[in-house]
Structures are given as structure tokens and as C-alpha cells.
Amino acid sequence: MAQYVGYANVRAWKEHTCLTCGTEFRYRIERSRTFRTTNPEAAQPGAHNLALKAIAEHSEQRPCPHCGLYQPEMIGAKRRTKYLWLLVFTVAWAILFTILCEAHAFQYDALCWLAMLAGVINFLVQYIAVSGNANRDMARNRKAAKNLIDEERLELVEAGSGPILKSVPLSVAGMGTAWVFLIVALAVFPLAEVKRRVSGWSYNENWYPPVAGPGDVSRYYFKQKVESMRGYWRGVASVKPVNVEKLGLGEHDQFFAATKSELWSNRIWTEAVEDYVLTTIYIDVSFPQGQKLDGTTVDLRLQVDGDAPMVHSRTTYDVVRFKSADDISIKLSAPNAGKQYEAHWWGGIMLGFFLQFIAALTLFHKASAQLKGLPTRIDPIEETPDSA
Ligand SMILES: [Zn+2]
């Protein structure tokens, strides 16, 4: 079906009545909009209506020429834009942060402190966004209005008789809950680290999660990396406790190891490209159940024997074999401490982000709803219709 695009540029006088002194003043405002439809008759009027709607909803930043007040809708529009950006940044940061976590790009403890630091910055930015007050110095605003009149960007229609104030404070009513949410978010981000310190669990660098106890599974990354097509690799993993006698482990106290077992051989021909990715080799170690290992340091010999594809052309590929091995110690904590640490970690982070999101949403809504001025009048000046 044919698409018709209407375009309209509308110019109008927008007249405000000042909220404090009752002065009527006006300025020229211009908005253009396009409108897409399948009906050729509706294209241009549609665009015209959209442009008129934009003029009704938007205001220019023009202080009252008599008392200097920037009207609530002018401040509201500015504030709402600020809060919309804060809302967008809050969501984008939460997504980026989750990706960093999933990729094990940083240690767990570093990440929760990072979330907290970002929370402090978020709080300060929100606070500054609210406390900026365009009506703090009304004498300065009157001077600005005089300049705008000289530049023919503002006109006094009829002076009012209301009071001329020195300064008008900004309304922050109803925003208290948002501040409380932002502060509580700071406290819940490091929940896992608080729980770990209170419970006396040991922290093991380079393990994900860094806390492990009997019955837990934790991942260790070898220093060695392998380069392969699309980052494909697979391996067979093994784990051997070296100080088994000292630990007094029996036959039933088995450690298990697992690693990636990707079935890439079937896919390789359809995806054959010279697309090499460097990947870190990892091993997932399961610790045996039971109280016995609580608080002990286990020396482990970890090994992965693997292979990875290297494609040379559409018809040939090599399989590169590799072997990663490390001797590493891990200090175990109470049974299932790792699962609890991880649950607290994600719980704290997600709750923190949720609170930040709700706070930003609340502030946005307040800015939209609270700052409404007196009704305005719109007188269109001329039109330049154009449709294609
Ligand atoms: Zn005024």
C-alpha cells in the first residue's frame, strides 16, 4: 500500500499568564512534524495537528518580563528531560553491569563496591538535577527578559499586579521517598560482602563465586587462553585433591570437575569463517558434601585436556589440542556457603538496581505532574503546507 508523508511547519504566538504576578506575555514558537499514513487526504492535516500539539506541550525558556518568573511548565519540561536521561542511564548501567557479571570480567567483591560507587554518583547527579533552581535570582531573570524583549524574542502583553519576589523556591514535595530508595539501594548493593564478613566465610580470588563450601560448585579460569574459530572449544576436566591424607577424606568424599563440552563439529561447515576468538579455559569444580571440609584449605591439581577448531578454508580445518593445568589452593567455608553468597550477591545487586529504577521513575513522574502552570493561549501565525 502506498505511504503518504505529510509535513507541516507551524509558527504561533504562545501566550502565558504568569503564576505569581499575573502578567500576560508572549513569544513566537515554531515546530515542524511529519505524519505517515495510507490516506493521501489525511497526511497534511495529520502533520499539522502533530505540530500544534508539540507547540501546546512545549515551552521556550522565557522568564516573565514583569517579575522574572520562569513558569512551572518551563522548569518542568527541563527537569523532565533531565530525569528521562537519568532513567535511561539507570537502565543502561544495570544492563551493562549484568553483562560484566555474566562475563566474569571482574571479581565479585570489586563488582559490588563498583555498583555502590555508581550508586553514590547516581544519588549526587539526581540531587544536583533537583536542586538547580532557575528562579533563585529573579532580578537576574528580569534582566534576561529585558534582553529577550530587545532581541524581539519576548513581548509584554499586559503587566500584572501581583507581587515581585526576590526568589521562588522549587517544589520538591513528594520526592522524599525517591531519596530514601536511592540511599537504601547503596546499602543493599554490597549485601553479599556484608553477609560474607558476618559469617566469616573466606574469599578466594580467581574463583567464581569466590566463596565455596562443601556441596558447592565454583569456577576457576586458567591463565592459558586458546584461539579458535568463533571461540569454540571443548575439553575433559579432572580434579585431584593433593593433600587428601591431611584432610582425612574418605572414599565417598569425591571432587568432581566439568568443563565446556560444546558440539561444534556439526556446525563448523555452515559457519566456516576466518573469525578467531581468544577464549579463556575454565573448569567447574564440585566440592564433596559434609561438614568435614568446613574451614580447611584444599590443594587441588586441576587439568583440562581439550581441542578447538582452526578453519583454513571451506574444505579443511585443523583440530588444535591443548592442555591447561594448575596447582591451586582454595579455602572452603560452611556447607553451601557459595550458593548463599551468590544468592545474596544477585539479590543485593538486583534489589539495588530495582530501587534506583523506581526512584528515577518517581522523580520523573513528580517532575511531570507537579510543575503545571496556568493555561496558555496559542495563536497560529501562518502555515507552510507541504505534502509528498
Ligand atoms: Zn510574573
Short mmCIF file of C-alpha atoms and ligand atoms in Angstrom, two decimals:
data_model
loop_
_atom_site.label_atom_id
_atom_site.label_comp_id
_atom_site.label_asym_id
_atom_site.label_seq_id
_atom_site.Cartn_x
_atom_site.Cartn_y
_atom_site.Cartn_z
CA MET A 1 0.00 0.00 0.00
CA ALA A 2 1.21 3.44 -0.83
CA GLN A 3 2.52 5.53 2.03
CA TYR A 4 1.91 9.27 2.16
CA VAL A 5 4.09 11.54 4.23
CA GLY A 6 2.64 14.83 5.36
CA TYR A 7 4.86 17.63 6.58
CA ALA A 8 3.83 20.75 8.42
CA ASN A 9 5.72 23.67 9.91
CA VAL A 10 3.56 25.67 12.29
CA ARG A 11 4.50 29.05 13.74
CA ALA A 12 2.48 30.59 16.53
CA TRP A 13 2.39 33.10 19.32
CA LYS A 14 2.35 31.36 22.66
CA GLU A 15 0.91 33.43 25.46
CA HIS A 16 1.49 32.68 29.15
CA THR A 17 -0.11 34.18 32.24
CA CYS A 18 2.50 34.50 34.98
CA LEU A 19 1.73 32.37 38.02
CA THR A 20 2.89 34.91 40.60
CA CYS A 21 2.22 38.37 39.15
CA GLY A 22 -0.50 37.69 36.55
CA THR A 23 1.40 39.39 33.72
CA GLU A 24 0.49 38.25 30.23
CA PHE A 25 3.45 37.79 27.91
CA ARG A 26 4.06 36.01 24.63
CA TYR A 27 6.75 34.81 22.25
CA ARG A 28 7.00 33.17 18.85
CA ILE A 29 7.32 29.40 18.81
CA GLU A 30 7.84 27.11 15.83
CA ARG A 31 7.56 23.34 15.48
CA SER A 32 7.60 21.03 12.43
CA ARG A 33 6.31 17.48 12.27
CA THR A 34 5.84 14.70 9.70
CA PHE A 35 2.94 12.25 9.60
CA ARG A 36 2.80 8.91 7.76
CA THR A 37 -0.46 7.41 6.57
CA THR A 38 -2.02 5.39 3.72
CA ASN A 39 -4.72 8.03 3.21
CA PRO A 40 -3.47 10.91 0.99
CA GLU A 41 -6.12 13.28 2.37
CA ALA A 42 -5.05 12.76 5.96
CA ALA A 43 -1.29 13.24 5.55
CA GLN A 44 -1.05 17.02 5.75
CA PRO A 45 -3.74 17.66 8.39
CA GLY A 46 -2.18 14.91 10.49
CA ALA A 47 1.23 16.59 10.40
CA HIS A 48 -0.38 19.97 11.17
CA ASN A 49 -2.15 18.57 14.24
CA LEU A 50 1.08 16.98 15.49
CA ALA A 51 2.93 20.29 15.14
CA LEU A 52 0.15 22.15 17.00
CA LYS A 53 0.24 19.52 19.74
CA ALA A 54 4.02 19.98 20.05
CA ILE A 55 3.53 23.75 20.44
CA ALA A 56 0.90 23.18 23.12
CA GLU A 57 3.16 20.77 25.04
CA HIS A 58 6.49 22.58 24.69
CA SER A 59 7.52 25.93 26.04
CA GLU A 60 10.55 28.06 25.36
CA GLN A 61 12.64 29.21 28.31
CA ARG A 62 11.30 32.78 28.66
CA PRO A 63 11.02 34.49 32.06
CA CYS A 64 8.11 36.76 32.89
CA PRO A 65 9.13 40.32 31.78
CA HIS A 66 7.47 41.87 34.83
CA CYS A 67 8.62 39.71 37.79
CA GLY A 68 11.19 37.38 36.22
CA LEU A 69 9.49 34.04 36.98
CA TYR A 70 10.25 31.07 34.75
CA GLN A 71 6.83 29.42 34.62
CA PRO A 72 6.37 25.93 36.14
CA GLU A 73 5.85 24.26 32.76
CA MET A 74 9.18 25.70 31.51
CA ILE A 75 11.02 24.31 34.54
CA GLY A 76 9.02 21.08 34.42
CA ALA A 77 9.96 20.41 30.79
CA LYS A 78 13.68 20.90 31.55
CA ARG A 79 13.53 18.78 34.67
CA ARG A 80 11.58 16.02 32.95
CA THR A 81 14.23 15.79 30.22
CA LYS A 82 16.94 15.51 32.90
CA TYR A 83 15.05 12.75 34.71
CA LEU A 84 14.31 10.92 31.50
CA TRP A 85 18.06 10.77 30.84
CA LEU A 86 18.73 9.62 34.38
CA LEU A 87 16.13 6.89 33.90
CA VAL A 88 17.76 5.80 30.63
CA PHE A 89 21.24 5.80 32.24
CA THR A 90 19.98 3.80 35.24
CA VAL A 91 18.59 1.07 32.97
CA ALA A 92 21.59 1.08 30.60
CA TRP A 93 24.04 0.83 33.51
CA ALA A 94 22.09 -2.09 35.05
CA ILE A 95 22.25 -3.96 31.72
CA LEU A 96 25.97 -3.24 31.22
CA PHE A 97 26.67 -4.27 34.80
CA THR A 98 24.83 -7.60 34.38
CA ILE A 99 26.87 -8.31 31.22
CA LEU A 100 30.11 -7.59 33.14
CA CYS A 101 28.99 -10.00 35.87
CA GLU A 102 27.99 -12.77 33.49
CA ALA A 103 31.31 -12.46 31.66
CA HIS A 104 33.21 -12.73 34.98
CA ALA A 105 35.11 -9.64 33.84
CA PHE A 106 35.80 -8.55 37.43
CA GLN A 107 36.00 -10.14 40.86
CA TYR A 108 32.70 -10.41 42.74
CA ASP A 109 33.69 -8.13 45.62
CA ALA A 110 35.04 -5.44 43.26
CA LEU A 111 31.72 -5.50 41.38
CA CYS A 112 29.55 -4.87 44.40
CA TRP A 113 31.72 -1.96 45.51
CA LEU A 114 31.61 -0.65 41.94
CA ALA A 115 27.79 -0.82 42.00
CA MET A 116 27.81 1.08 45.28
CA LEU A 117 30.17 3.76 43.93
CA ALA A 118 27.98 4.17 40.85
CA GLY A 119 25.01 4.45 43.24
CA VAL A 120 26.69 7.34 45.09
CA ILE A 121 27.34 9.12 41.78
CA ASN A 122 23.73 8.46 40.73
CA PHE A 123 22.49 9.95 44.01
CA LEU A 124 24.64 13.08 43.61
CA VAL A 125 23.56 13.59 40.00
CA GLN A 126 19.87 13.23 40.94
CA TYR A 127 20.37 15.63 43.82
CA ILE A 128 22.06 18.25 41.64
CA ALA A 129 19.35 17.78 38.98
CA VAL A 130 16.71 18.69 41.56
CA SER A 131 18.48 21.49 43.36
CA GLY A 132 19.26 23.61 40.28
CA ASN A 133 16.68 26.43 40.58
CA ALA A 134 16.14 28.82 37.66
CA ASN A 135 14.05 31.12 39.91
CA ARG A 136 16.69 31.62 42.61
CA ASP A 137 17.59 35.11 41.40
CA MET A 138 14.54 36.86 39.95
CA ALA A 139 16.33 40.21 39.41
CA ARG A 140 18.76 38.40 37.10
CA ASN A 141 15.79 36.81 35.29
CA ARG A 142 14.18 40.25 34.77
CA LYS A 143 17.42 41.45 33.21
CA ALA A 144 17.41 38.39 30.92
CA ALA A 145 13.77 39.14 29.98
CA LYS A 146 14.70 42.72 29.07
CA ASN A 147 17.41 41.45 26.73
CA LEU A 148 14.95 39.00 25.15
CA ILE A 149 12.49 41.84 24.53
CA ASP A 150 15.25 43.88 22.87
CA GLU A 151 16.01 40.86 20.66
CA GLU A 152 12.28 40.59 19.83
CA ARG A 153 12.10 37.10 21.31
CA LEU A 154 9.66 38.12 24.03
CA GLU A 155 6.69 40.56 24.24
CA LEU A 156 4.87 42.04 27.20
CA VAL A 157 1.11 41.93 26.51
CA GLU A 158 -0.26 43.26 29.76
CA ALA A 159 1.53 43.82 33.06
CA GLY A 160 0.02 42.16 36.10
CA SER A 161 -0.31 43.49 39.62
CA GLY A 162 0.95 40.56 41.69
CA PRO A 163 4.00 40.68 43.94
CA ILE A 164 7.55 40.92 42.62
CA LEU A 165 9.60 38.39 44.53
CA LYS A 166 13.36 38.12 45.13
CA SER A 167 13.46 34.37 44.79
CA VAL A 168 10.99 31.48 44.36
CA PRO A 169 11.96 28.07 45.78
CA LEU A 170 11.47 24.91 43.75
CA SER A 171 8.89 22.44 44.92
CA VAL A 172 10.41 19.11 45.97
CA ALA A 173 7.27 17.78 47.67
CA GLY A 174 6.77 14.04 47.34
CA MET A 175 10.36 13.40 46.29
CA GLY A 176 11.44 12.19 49.75
CA THR A 177 10.58 8.55 49.02
CA ALA A 178 12.82 8.63 45.96
CA TRP A 179 15.76 9.84 48.09
CA VAL A 180 15.12 7.10 50.64
CA PHE A 181 15.10 4.47 47.85
CA LEU A 182 18.39 5.78 46.47
CA ILE A 183 20.05 5.61 49.89
CA VAL A 184 18.67 2.12 50.68
CA ALA A 185 20.00 0.98 47.27
CA LEU A 186 23.51 1.99 48.39
CA ALA A 187 23.17 -0.20 51.45
CA VAL A 188 21.90 -3.33 49.64
CA PHE A 189 24.48 -3.42 46.80
CA PRO A 190 27.26 -4.95 48.97
CA LEU A 191 24.82 -7.36 50.73
CA ALA A 192 26.91 -10.46 49.80
CA GLU A 193 30.14 -8.96 51.14
CA VAL A 194 28.42 -7.94 54.39
CA LYS A 195 26.97 -11.46 54.74
CA ARG A 196 30.41 -12.98 53.99
CA ARG A 197 32.18 -10.89 56.65
CA VAL A 198 29.48 -11.52 59.24
CA SER A 199 29.55 -15.29 58.56
CA GLY A 200 33.36 -15.45 58.47
CA TRP A 201 33.49 -17.02 55.00
CA SER A 202 36.86 -17.00 53.18
CA TYR A 203 37.35 -15.13 49.94
CA ASN A 204 39.20 -16.94 47.12
CA GLU A 205 40.43 -14.73 44.34
CA ASN A 206 40.03 -16.04 40.78
CA TRP A 207 37.16 -18.35 41.77
CA TYR A 208 33.58 -17.62 40.66
CA PRO A 209 31.86 -17.43 43.07
CA PRO A 210 34.81 -16.62 45.35
CA VAL A 211 33.16 -18.33 48.34
CA ALA A 212 32.79 -22.13 48.32
CA GLY A 213 31.83 -24.74 50.87
CA PRO A 214 31.03 -28.45 50.84
CA GLY A 215 28.27 -29.14 48.30
CA ASP A 216 29.11 -26.05 46.19
CA VAL A 217 30.36 -25.65 42.63
CA SER A 218 32.87 -22.94 41.77
CA ARG A 219 34.57 -21.98 38.53
CA TYR A 220 38.28 -21.42 38.07
CA TYR A 221 39.83 -19.75 34.99
CA PHE A 222 43.26 -20.90 33.80
CA LYS A 223 45.75 -18.27 32.73
CA GLN A 224 46.07 -20.04 29.40
CA LYS A 225 43.88 -18.93 26.51
CA VAL A 226 43.09 -20.76 23.31
CA GLU A 227 42.47 -19.17 19.94
CA SER A 228 39.90 -20.91 17.78
CA MET A 229 37.14 -20.40 15.24
CA ARG A 230 34.30 -18.46 16.85
CA GLY A 231 35.83 -19.29 20.23
CA TYR A 232 34.69 -22.94 20.03
CA TRP A 233 36.46 -25.42 22.26
CA ARG A 234 35.66 -28.48 24.37
CA GLY A 235 37.53 -30.49 26.93
CA VAL A 236 37.68 -33.20 29.52
CA ALA A 237 38.28 -31.94 33.04
CA SER A 238 39.86 -33.56 36.06
CA VAL A 239 40.42 -32.51 39.66
CA LYS A 240 42.65 -34.14 42.22
CA PRO A 241 42.99 -33.07 45.86
CA VAL A 242 46.72 -33.21 46.65
CA ASN A 243 46.58 -33.03 50.45
CA VAL A 244 43.93 -35.77 50.70
CA GLU A 245 45.51 -37.61 53.65
CA LYS A 246 45.97 -34.49 55.71
CA LEU A 247 42.32 -33.63 55.14
CA GLY A 248 41.26 -37.12 56.21
CA LEU A 249 39.00 -37.64 53.22
CA GLY A 250 37.31 -40.97 52.65
CA GLU A 251 36.20 -42.79 49.52
CA HIS A 252 32.84 -41.02 49.44
CA ASP A 253 34.35 -37.55 49.57
CA GLN A 254 34.64 -37.12 45.84
CA PHE A 255 35.61 -33.96 43.99
CA PHE A 256 34.14 -33.61 40.50
CA ALA A 257 35.23 -31.46 37.61
CA ALA A 258 33.46 -30.35 34.45
CA THR A 259 34.23 -28.01 31.57
CA LYS A 260 32.81 -26.98 28.22
CA SER A 261 31.61 -29.89 26.06
CA GLU A 262 30.44 -27.97 23.02
CA LEU A 263 29.35 -29.92 19.94
CA TRP A 264 30.88 -27.70 17.32
CA SER A 265 31.83 -30.35 14.74
CA ASN A 266 28.33 -30.35 13.19
CA ARG A 267 28.07 -26.59 12.89
CA ILE A 268 31.53 -25.86 11.72
CA TRP A 269 30.95 -26.13 7.97
CA THR A 270 27.90 -23.92 7.79
CA GLU A 271 29.61 -21.25 9.85
CA ALA A 272 33.14 -21.67 8.48
CA VAL A 273 34.70 -18.24 8.57
CA GLU A 274 38.04 -16.80 9.47
CA ASP A 275 36.63 -15.49 12.70
CA TYR A 276 39.05 -16.28 15.51
CA VAL A 277 38.31 -15.60 19.12
CA LEU A 278 40.67 -15.88 22.08
CA THR A 279 38.93 -17.72 24.93
CA THR A 280 39.96 -18.43 28.50
CA ILE A 281 39.80 -22.06 29.55
CA TYR A 282 37.82 -22.81 32.70
CA ILE A 283 36.97 -25.68 34.98
CA ASP A 284 33.96 -26.11 37.28
CA VAL A 285 34.85 -27.91 40.50
CA SER A 286 32.23 -29.59 42.72
CA PHE A 287 33.20 -29.97 46.36
CA PRO A 288 32.09 -33.03 48.35
CA GLN A 289 29.18 -32.75 50.80
CA GLY A 290 29.60 -32.84 54.54
CA GLN A 291 30.90 -30.72 57.40
CA LYS A 292 34.41 -32.21 57.29
CA LEU A 293 35.91 -29.66 54.89
CA ASP A 294 34.47 -26.57 56.57
CA GLY A 295 37.32 -24.12 57.19
CA THR A 296 40.05 -26.21 55.53
CA THR A 297 42.39 -25.28 52.71
CA VAL A 298 42.33 -27.80 49.90
CA ASP A 299 45.25 -28.04 47.47
CA LEU A 300 43.96 -29.04 44.08
CA ARG A 301 45.53 -30.17 40.83
CA LEU A 302 43.26 -29.01 38.04
CA GLN A 303 43.54 -30.11 34.44
CA VAL A 304 41.63 -29.69 31.18
CA ASP A 305 42.54 -31.63 28.04
CA GLY A 306 40.78 -30.08 25.14
CA ASP A 307 40.59 -29.39 21.45
CA ALA A 308 39.48 -26.48 19.34
CA PRO A 309 38.87 -25.97 15.61
CA MET A 310 41.03 -23.81 13.35
CA VAL A 311 39.48 -23.37 9.92
CA HIS A 312 41.73 -22.84 6.91
CA SER A 313 39.27 -22.80 4.04
CA ARG A 314 35.82 -24.09 3.09
CA THR A 315 37.16 -27.64 2.94
CA THR A 316 39.81 -28.03 5.62
CA TYR A 317 40.13 -27.44 9.28
CA ASP A 318 42.61 -28.47 11.92
CA VAL A 319 41.89 -29.51 15.43
CA VAL A 320 44.28 -27.90 17.85
CA ARG A 321 44.83 -29.88 21.01
CA PHE A 322 45.67 -28.09 24.22
CA LYS A 323 46.24 -28.86 27.86
CA SER A 324 45.68 -26.48 30.77
CA ALA A 325 46.90 -27.44 34.22
CA ASP A 326 47.27 -25.57 37.51
CA ASP A 327 48.00 -26.33 41.14
CA ILE A 328 45.81 -24.08 43.23
CA SER A 329 44.53 -23.84 46.78
CA ILE A 330 41.05 -22.89 47.89
CA LYS A 331 39.89 -22.22 51.43
CA LEU A 332 36.46 -23.71 51.99
CA SER A 333 33.72 -22.26 54.22
CA ALA A 334 30.50 -23.65 55.67
CA PRO A 335 28.40 -26.13 53.61
CA ASN A 336 26.65 -24.37 50.70
CA ALA A 337 28.23 -21.02 51.63
CA GLY A 338 28.94 -20.46 47.91
CA LYS A 339 25.27 -20.83 46.96
CA GLN A 340 24.25 -18.46 49.74
CA TYR A 341 26.92 -15.94 48.78
CA GLU A 342 25.76 -15.98 45.18
CA ALA A 343 22.10 -15.63 46.18
CA HIS A 344 22.93 -12.63 48.39
CA TRP A 345 25.10 -11.19 45.68
CA TRP A 346 22.46 -11.25 42.96
CA GLY A 347 19.70 -10.40 45.42
CA GLY A 348 21.56 -7.29 46.62
CA ILE A 349 22.51 -6.12 43.15
CA MET A 350 19.05 -6.68 41.64
CA LEU A 351 17.24 -5.08 44.58
CA GLY A 352 19.63 -2.10 44.41
CA PHE A 353 19.00 -1.59 40.72
CA PHE A 354 15.25 -2.03 41.20
CA LEU A 355 15.22 0.66 43.91
CA GLN A 356 17.26 3.02 41.72
CA PHE A 357 14.86 2.44 38.84
CA ILE A 358 11.77 3.10 40.99
CA ALA A 359 13.43 6.24 42.40
CA ALA A 360 14.23 7.60 38.92
CA LEU A 361 10.69 6.77 37.76
CA THR A 362 9.17 8.51 40.80
CA LEU A 363 11.25 11.65 40.24
CA PHE A 364 10.31 11.64 36.57
CA HIS A 365 6.60 11.39 37.36
CA LYS A 366 6.79 14.09 40.02
CA ALA A 367 8.56 16.43 37.61
CA SER A 368 5.85 15.77 35.01
CA ALA A 369 2.85 16.10 37.30
CA GLN A 370 3.89 18.74 39.78
CA LEU A 371 5.08 21.56 37.61
CA LYS A 372 1.98 22.67 35.74
CA GLY A 373 1.40 26.39 35.26
CA LEU A 374 -1.64 28.39 34.24
CA PRO A 375 -3.30 27.63 30.87
CA THR A 376 -1.60 29.10 27.81
CA ARG A 377 -3.03 30.54 24.59
CA ILE A 378 -1.83 29.67 21.12
CA ASP A 379 -2.38 31.91 18.07
CA PRO A 380 -1.02 30.38 14.84
CA ILE A 381 0.78 32.96 12.69
CA GLU A 382 0.93 31.31 9.30
CA GLU A 383 1.34 27.92 7.75
CA THR A 384 3.53 26.43 5.08
CA PRO A 385 1.68 23.28 3.95
CA ASP A 386 3.65 20.76 2.02
CA SER A 387 2.89 17.11 1.35
CA ALA A 388 4.52 14.39 -0.66
ZN ZN B 1 5.45 37.49 36.62
#
